[in-house]
GROMACS .gro file of N, CA and C in nm:
model
  315
    1MET      N    1 -10.800   0.255 -11.706
    1MET     CA    2 -10.679   0.265 -11.669
    1MET      C    3 -10.642   0.308 -11.589
    2ASN      N    4 -10.521   0.261 -11.616
    2ASN     CA    5 -10.379   0.226 -11.487
    2ASN      C    6 -10.307   0.347 -11.444
    3ASN      N    7 -10.359   0.265 -11.297
    3ASN     CA    8 -10.268   0.386 -11.207
    3ASN      C    9 -10.122   0.433 -11.240
    4PHE      N   10 -10.041   0.498 -11.187
    4PHE     CA   11  -9.934   0.573 -11.159
    4PHE      C   12  -9.826   0.518 -11.140
    5GLU      N   13  -9.845   0.439 -11.040
    5GLU     CA   14  -9.789   0.300 -10.960
    5GLU      C   15  -9.728   0.224 -11.065
    6GLU      N   16  -9.841   0.128 -11.113
    6GLU     CA   17  -9.823   0.039 -11.243
    6GLU      C   18  -9.762   0.090 -11.342
    7ASP      N   19  -9.772   0.198 -11.395
    7ASP     CA   20  -9.724   0.241 -11.518
    7ASP      C   21  -9.543   0.268 -11.486
    8LEU      N   22  -9.530   0.272 -11.357
    8LEU     CA   23  -9.444   0.313 -11.364
    8LEU      C   24  -9.362   0.151 -11.274
    9ARG      N   25  -9.375   0.050 -11.274
    9ARG     CA   26  -9.313  -0.032 -11.253
    9ARG      C   27  -9.309  -0.133 -11.430
   10LYS      N   28  -9.407  -0.065 -11.485
   10LYS     CA   29  -9.379  -0.129 -11.673
   10LYS      C   30  -9.274  -0.105 -11.733
   11LEU      N   31  -9.288   0.046 -11.670
   11LEU     CA   32  -9.126   0.156 -11.725
   11LEU      C   33  -8.977   0.079 -11.682
   12GLU      N   34  -8.979   0.036 -11.579
   12GLU     CA   35  -8.865   0.019 -11.465
   12GLU      C   36  -8.865  -0.159 -11.556
   13GLN      N   37  -8.939  -0.253 -11.617
   13GLN     CA   38  -8.975  -0.330 -11.623
   13GLN      C   39  -8.891  -0.339 -11.767
   14LEU      N   40  -8.966  -0.290 -11.856
   14LEU     CA   41  -8.881  -0.240 -11.966
   14LEU      C   42  -8.723  -0.172 -11.975
   15THR      N   43  -8.719  -0.078 -11.895
   15THR     CA   44  -8.553  -0.002 -11.874
   15THR      C   45  -8.496  -0.184 -11.857
   16ASP      N   46  -8.536  -0.279 -11.767
   16ASP     CA   47  -8.450  -0.343 -11.706
   16ASP      C   48  -8.428  -0.445 -11.838
   17ASP      N   49  -8.518  -0.475 -11.916
   17ASP     CA   50  -8.575  -0.567 -12.047
   17ASP      C   51  -8.444  -0.528 -12.105
   18ILE      N   52  -8.396  -0.448 -12.145
   18ILE     CA   53  -8.360  -0.310 -12.249
   18ILE      C   54  -8.204  -0.328 -12.190
   19LYS      N   55  -8.222  -0.313 -12.081
   19LYS     CA   56  -8.040  -0.371 -12.046
   19LYS      C   57  -7.995  -0.534 -12.052
   20ARG      N   58  -8.074  -0.566 -12.110
   20ARG     CA   59  -8.015  -0.759 -12.084
   20ARG      C   60  -7.931  -0.745 -12.171
   21ALA      N   61  -7.829  -0.836 -12.165
   21ALA     CA   62  -7.707  -0.907 -12.272
   21ALA      C   63  -7.815  -0.922 -12.401
   22ASP      N   64  -7.889  -1.033 -12.416
   22ASP     CA   65  -7.966  -1.084 -12.498
   22ASP      C   66  -8.047  -1.065 -12.537
   23ILE      N   67  -8.063  -0.899 -12.550
   23ILE     CA   68  -8.187  -0.910 -12.587
   23ILE      C   69  -8.178  -0.831 -12.771
   24SER      N   70  -8.276  -0.919 -12.840
   24SER     CA   71  -8.279  -0.841 -12.962
   24SER      C   72  -8.241  -0.712 -12.978
   25LEU      N   73  -8.231  -0.636 -13.076
   25LEU     CA   74  -8.283  -0.511 -13.121
   25LEU      C   75  -8.403  -0.490 -13.192
   26GLU      N   76  -8.460  -0.564 -13.260
   26GLU     CA   77  -8.628  -0.572 -13.230
   26GLU      C   78  -8.634  -0.526 -13.130
   27ASP      N   79  -8.678  -0.616 -13.047
   27ASP     CA   80  -8.718  -0.607 -12.875
   27ASP      C   81  -8.677  -0.489 -12.799
   28ALA      N   82  -8.499  -0.479 -12.816
   28ALA     CA   83  -8.483  -0.372 -12.743
   28ALA      C   84  -8.564  -0.260 -12.797
   29LEU      N   85  -8.593  -0.180 -12.935
   29LEU     CA   86  -8.690  -0.155 -12.980
   29LEU      C   87  -8.802  -0.103 -12.969
   30LYS      N   88  -8.853  -0.231 -12.940
   30LYS     CA   89  -9.031  -0.269 -12.963
   30LYS      C   90  -9.013  -0.169 -12.776
   31ASP      N   91  -8.963  -0.248 -12.711
   31ASP     CA   92  -8.959  -0.179 -12.583
   31ASP      C   93  -8.931  -0.010 -12.548
   32PHE      N   94  -8.835  -0.019 -12.616
   32PHE     CA   95  -8.790   0.146 -12.619
   32PHE      C   96  -8.894   0.208 -12.577
   33GLU      N   97  -8.989   0.156 -12.768
   33GLU     CA   98  -9.121   0.290 -12.777
   33GLU      C   99  -9.144   0.292 -12.660
   34ASP      N  100  -9.187   0.156 -12.608
   34ASP     CA  101  -9.340   0.141 -12.559
   34ASP      C  102  -9.316   0.211 -12.434
   35GLY      N  103  -9.209   0.227 -12.389
   35GLY     CA  104  -9.131   0.291 -12.303
   35GLY      C  105  -9.154   0.443 -12.292
   36ILE      N  106  -9.085   0.517 -12.441
   36ILE     CA  107  -9.139   0.643 -12.457
   36ILE      C  108  -9.277   0.632 -12.434
   37LYS      N  109  -9.395   0.598 -12.495
   37LYS     CA  110  -9.522   0.585 -12.480
   37LYS      C  111  -9.570   0.631 -12.349
   38LEU      N  112  -9.505   0.521 -12.269
   38LEU     CA  113  -9.603   0.503 -12.140
   38LEU      C  114  -9.460   0.653 -12.054
   39ALA      N  115  -9.398   0.673 -12.096
   39ALA     CA  116  -9.391   0.803 -12.013
   39ALA      C  117  -9.416   0.928 -12.030
   40LYS      N  118  -9.464   0.920 -12.127
   40LYS     CA  119  -9.558   1.035 -12.177
   40LYS      C  120  -9.676   1.035 -12.101
   41ASN      N  121  -9.717   0.961 -12.114
   41ASN     CA  122  -9.869   0.880 -12.081
   41ASN      C  123  -9.845   0.945 -11.911
   42MET      N  124  -9.766   0.866 -11.826
   42MET     CA  125  -9.679   0.939 -11.755
   42MET      C  126  -9.717   1.069 -11.659
   43GLN      N  127  -9.611   1.153 -11.771
   43GLN     CA  128  -9.581   1.325 -11.743
   43GLN      C  129  -9.731   1.405 -11.762
   44LYS      N  130  -9.806   1.322 -11.830
   44LYS     CA  131  -9.966   1.401 -11.838
   44LYS      C  132 -10.041   1.392 -11.717
   45THR      N  133  -9.990   1.248 -11.650
   45THR     CA  134 -10.055   1.228 -11.535
   45THR      C  135 -10.018   1.336 -11.412
   46LEU      N  136  -9.899   1.325 -11.387
   46LEU     CA  137  -9.827   1.396 -11.310
   46LEU      C  138  -9.864   1.566 -11.310
   47ASP      N  139  -9.881   1.620 -11.460
   47ASP     CA  140  -9.984   1.735 -11.541
   47ASP      C  141 -10.105   1.775 -11.380
   48ALA      N  142 -10.100   1.676 -11.458
   48ALA     CA  143 -10.258   1.660 -11.407
   48ALA      C  144 -10.307   1.659 -11.259
   49MET      N  145 -10.170   1.605 -11.215
   49MET     CA  146 -10.191   1.622 -11.019
   49MET      C  147 -10.141   1.729 -10.984
   50GLU      N  148 -10.015   1.817 -11.083
   50GLU     CA  149  -9.950   1.947 -11.017
   50GLU      C  150 -10.074   2.052 -11.035
   51SER      N  151 -10.139   2.003 -11.180
   51SER     CA  152 -10.301   2.124 -11.207
   51SER      C  153 -10.384   2.121 -11.082
   52LYS      N  154 -10.385   1.991 -11.028
   52LYS     CA  155 -10.460   2.009 -10.874
   52LYS      C  156 -10.454   2.064 -10.788
   53ILE      N  157 -10.297   2.022 -10.746
   53ILE     CA  158 -10.252   2.069 -10.628
   53ILE      C  159 -10.244   2.188 -10.642
   54GLN      N  160 -10.210   2.257 -10.730
   54GLN     CA  161 -10.204   2.422 -10.763
   54GLN      C  162 -10.378   2.442 -10.727
   55ILE      N  163 -10.499   2.414 -10.793
   55ILE     CA  164 -10.596   2.479 -10.734
   55ILE      C  165 -10.621   2.455 -10.625
   56LEU      N  166 -10.624   2.365 -10.500
   56LEU     CA  167 -10.628   2.331 -10.410
   56LEU      C  168 -10.545   2.429 -10.304
   57MET      N  169 -10.412   2.463 -10.349
   57MET     CA  170 -10.360   2.506 -10.261
   57MET      C  171 -10.388   2.702 -10.271
   58ASN      N  172 -10.504   2.731 -10.419
   58ASN     CA  173 -10.557   2.881 -10.412
   58ASN      C  174 -10.716   2.897 -10.413
   59SER      N  175 -10.728   2.745 -10.302
   59SER     CA  176 -10.869   2.782 -10.296
   59SER      C  177 -10.899   2.824 -10.186
   60PRO      N  178 -11.025   2.860 -10.121
   60PRO     CA  179 -11.121   2.987 -10.005
   60PRO      C  180 -11.047   2.943  -9.906
   61ALA      N  181 -11.049   2.764  -9.872
   61ALA     CA  182 -10.994   2.749  -9.711
   61ALA      C  183 -10.830   2.788  -9.699
   62THR      N  184 -10.782   2.755  -9.823
   62THR     CA  185 -10.630   2.812  -9.784
   62THR      C  186 -10.612   2.986  -9.788
   63GLU      N  187 -10.697   3.057  -9.881
   63GLU     CA  188 -10.703   3.177  -9.840
   63GLU      C  189 -10.746   3.243  -9.721
   64GLU      N  190 -10.847   3.183  -9.694
   64GLU     CA  191 -10.890   3.176  -9.517
   64GLU      C  192 -10.805   3.202  -9.448
   65VAL      N  193 -10.662   3.124  -9.458
   65VAL     CA  194 -10.581   3.102  -9.389
   65VAL      C  195 -10.513   3.287  -9.376
   66ASP      N  196 -10.550   3.216  -9.497
   66ASP     CA  197 -10.400   3.372  -9.564
   66ASP      C  198 -10.457   3.485  -9.522
   67ASP      N  199 -10.641   3.505  -9.494
   67ASP     CA  200 -10.698   3.635  -9.440
   67ASP      C  201 -10.679   3.642  -9.349
   68GLY      N  202 -10.640   3.554  -9.250
   68GLY     CA  203 -10.660   3.527  -9.115
   68GLY      C  204 -10.496   3.646  -9.073
   69GLU      N  205 -10.418   3.622  -9.116
   69GLU     CA  206 -10.268   3.599  -9.119
   69GLU      C  207 -10.305   3.769  -9.133
   70LYS      N  208 -10.290   3.817  -9.254
   70LYS     CA  209 -10.343   3.930  -9.285
   70LYS      C  210 -10.396   4.030  -9.196
   71GLU      N  211 -10.469   4.000  -9.147
   71GLU     CA  212 -10.564   4.037  -9.026
   71GLU      C  213 -10.551   4.041  -8.956
   72ALA      N  214 -10.418   3.999  -8.883
   72ALA     CA  215 -10.328   4.022  -8.817
   72ALA      C  216 -10.258   4.116  -8.808
   73LYS      N  217 -10.152   4.087  -8.901
   73LYS     CA  218 -10.071   4.203  -8.968
   73LYS      C  219 -10.163   4.335  -8.952
   74THR      N  220 -10.261   4.330  -9.017
   74THR     CA  221 -10.303   4.483  -9.040
   74THR      C  222 -10.353   4.532  -8.928
   75LYS      N  223 -10.380   4.459  -8.788
   75LYS     CA  224 -10.473   4.534  -8.742
   75LYS      C  225 -10.278   4.488  -8.611
   76ALA      N  226 -10.149   4.475  -8.637
   76ALA     CA  227 -10.068   4.501  -8.550
   76ALA      C  228 -10.003   4.630  -8.609
   77ARG      N  229 -10.040   4.640  -8.735
   77ARG     CA  230  -9.991   4.799  -8.840
   77ARG      C  231 -10.100   4.907  -8.784
   78LYS      N  232 -10.204   4.910  -8.739
   78LYS     CA  233 -10.313   4.998  -8.676
   78LYS      C  234 -10.286   5.049  -8.570
   79SER      N  235 -10.262   4.916  -8.475
   79SER     CA  236 -10.236   4.976  -8.322
   79SER      C  237 -10.165   5.046  -8.282
   80LYS      N  238 -10.023   4.982  -8.361
   80LYS     CA  239  -9.843   5.140  -8.435
   80LYS      C  240  -9.882   5.298  -8.438
   81ALA      N  241 -10.067   5.277  -8.572
   81ALA     CA  242 -10.068   5.444  -8.627
   81ALA      C  243 -10.107   5.486  -8.535
   82PRO      N  244 -10.064   5.618  -8.583
   82PRO     CA  245 -10.077   5.766  -8.486
   82PRO      C  246 -10.237   5.790  -8.487
   83ALA      N  247 -10.246   5.828  -8.331
   83ALA     CA  248 -10.442   5.868  -8.265
   83ALA      C  249 -10.411   5.952  -8.421
   84LYS      N  250 -10.574   6.009  -8.387
   84LYS     CA  251 -10.635   6.110  -8.511
   84LYS      C  252 -10.609   6.174  -8.497
   85GLY      N  253 -10.588   6.259  -8.585
   85GLY     CA  254 -10.541   6.429  -8.574
   85GLY      C  255 -10.363   6.441  -8.558
   86GLU      N  256 -10.229   6.346  -8.538
   86GLU     CA  257 -10.147   6.382  -8.446
   86GLU      C  258 -10.077   6.373  -8.611
   87GLY      N  259 -10.102   6.289  -8.726
   87GLY     CA  260  -9.990   6.342  -8.862
   87GLY      C  261  -9.938   6.208  -8.820
   88PRO      N  262  -9.858   6.175  -8.923
   88PRO     CA  263  -9.746   6.045  -8.914
   88PRO      C  264  -9.642   6.053  -8.850
   89VAL      N  265  -9.593   5.970  -8.750
   89VAL     CA  266  -9.474   5.951  -8.692
   89VAL      C  267  -9.400   5.903  -8.747
   90LEU      N  268  -9.205   5.979  -8.766
   90LEU     CA  269  -9.136   5.920  -8.764
   90LEU      C  270  -9.038   5.957  -8.690
   91ASP      N  271  -9.044   5.824  -8.625
   91ASP     CA  272  -8.911   5.763  -8.586
   91ASP      C  273  -8.797   5.697  -8.612
   92PHE      N  274  -8.726   5.802  -8.635
   92PHE     CA  275  -8.598   5.762  -8.748
   92PHE      C  276  -8.470   5.739  -8.571
   93PHE      N  277  -8.511   5.829  -8.562
   93PHE     CA  278  -8.404   5.802  -8.442
   93PHE      C  279  -8.490   5.716  -8.287
   94ASP      N  280  -8.387   5.660  -8.229
   94ASP     CA  281  -8.491   5.583  -8.116
   94ASP      C  282  -8.371   5.676  -8.021
   95PRO      N  283  -8.410   5.733  -7.920
   95PRO     CA  284  -8.346   5.830  -7.803
   95PRO      C  285  -8.243   5.721  -7.745
   96GLY      N  286  -8.336   5.566  -7.720
   96GLY     CA  287  -8.287   5.450  -7.638
   96GLY      C  288  -8.190   5.479  -7.675
   97SER      N  289  -8.078   5.453  -7.815
   97SER     CA  290  -8.025   5.373  -7.862
   97SER      C  291  -7.910   5.491  -7.888
   98GLU      N  292  -7.931   5.602  -7.868
   98GLU     CA  293  -7.830   5.693  -7.878
   98GLU      C  294  -7.681   5.718  -7.853
   99VAL      N  295  -7.578   5.751  -7.931
   99VAL     CA  296  -7.484   5.759  -7.825
   99VAL      C  297  -7.453   5.903  -7.746
  100ASN      N  298  -7.411   5.859  -7.624
  100ASN     CA  299  -7.414   6.016  -7.573
  100ASN      C  300  -7.272   6.111  -7.622
  101GLY      N  301  -7.314   6.228  -7.651
  101GLY     CA  302  -7.283   6.375  -7.725
  101GLY      C  303  -7.293   6.375  -7.879
  102THR      N  304  -7.380   6.307  -7.942
  102THR     CA  305  -7.442   6.308  -8.075
  102THR      C  306  -7.566   6.407  -8.055
  103ARG      N  307  -7.584   6.464  -7.976
  103ARG     CA  308  -7.773   6.502  -8.016
  103ARG      C  309  -7.787   6.568  -7.880
  104ASN      N  310  -7.830   6.646  -7.912
  104ASN     CA  311  -7.831   6.784  -7.757
  104ASN      C  312  -7.964   6.760  -7.760
  105ALA      N  313  -8.012   6.709  -7.633
  105ALA     CA  314  -8.127   6.697  -7.539
  105ALA      C  315  -8.201   6.825  -7.548
   0.00000   0.00000   0.00000
C-alpha cells in the first residue's frame, strides 16, 4: 500500500500533466480519472486518521488529565461550601462594593 505522501505527489503530478498544453484529450481524461480515484483513496486514509485521532483524544490517559482538572474544580467548590448545618450562603451583595447610602448597616 502506498503511503499518503507518495499518493499526494502522484496527484500533484497528474494535476500538472493535465495542465500541459500539449496533452491529448484522451490522456487528460485518463489522468483525471486516475486523479479522482487517488483523491478518493486519500480521503479514506484521512478519514481513518481522523478516527484514530478521535479515539486517542478520548482515551483513558486523556480522561485522567480531565478527571484531575474536574477534581481540582470540585475541591475548590467544596471549599466555598457552607459548614454542615449552616444552609446555603447567598452572597448576592458584597458589603465592600456597596456605595454609601444605598443600604442601612
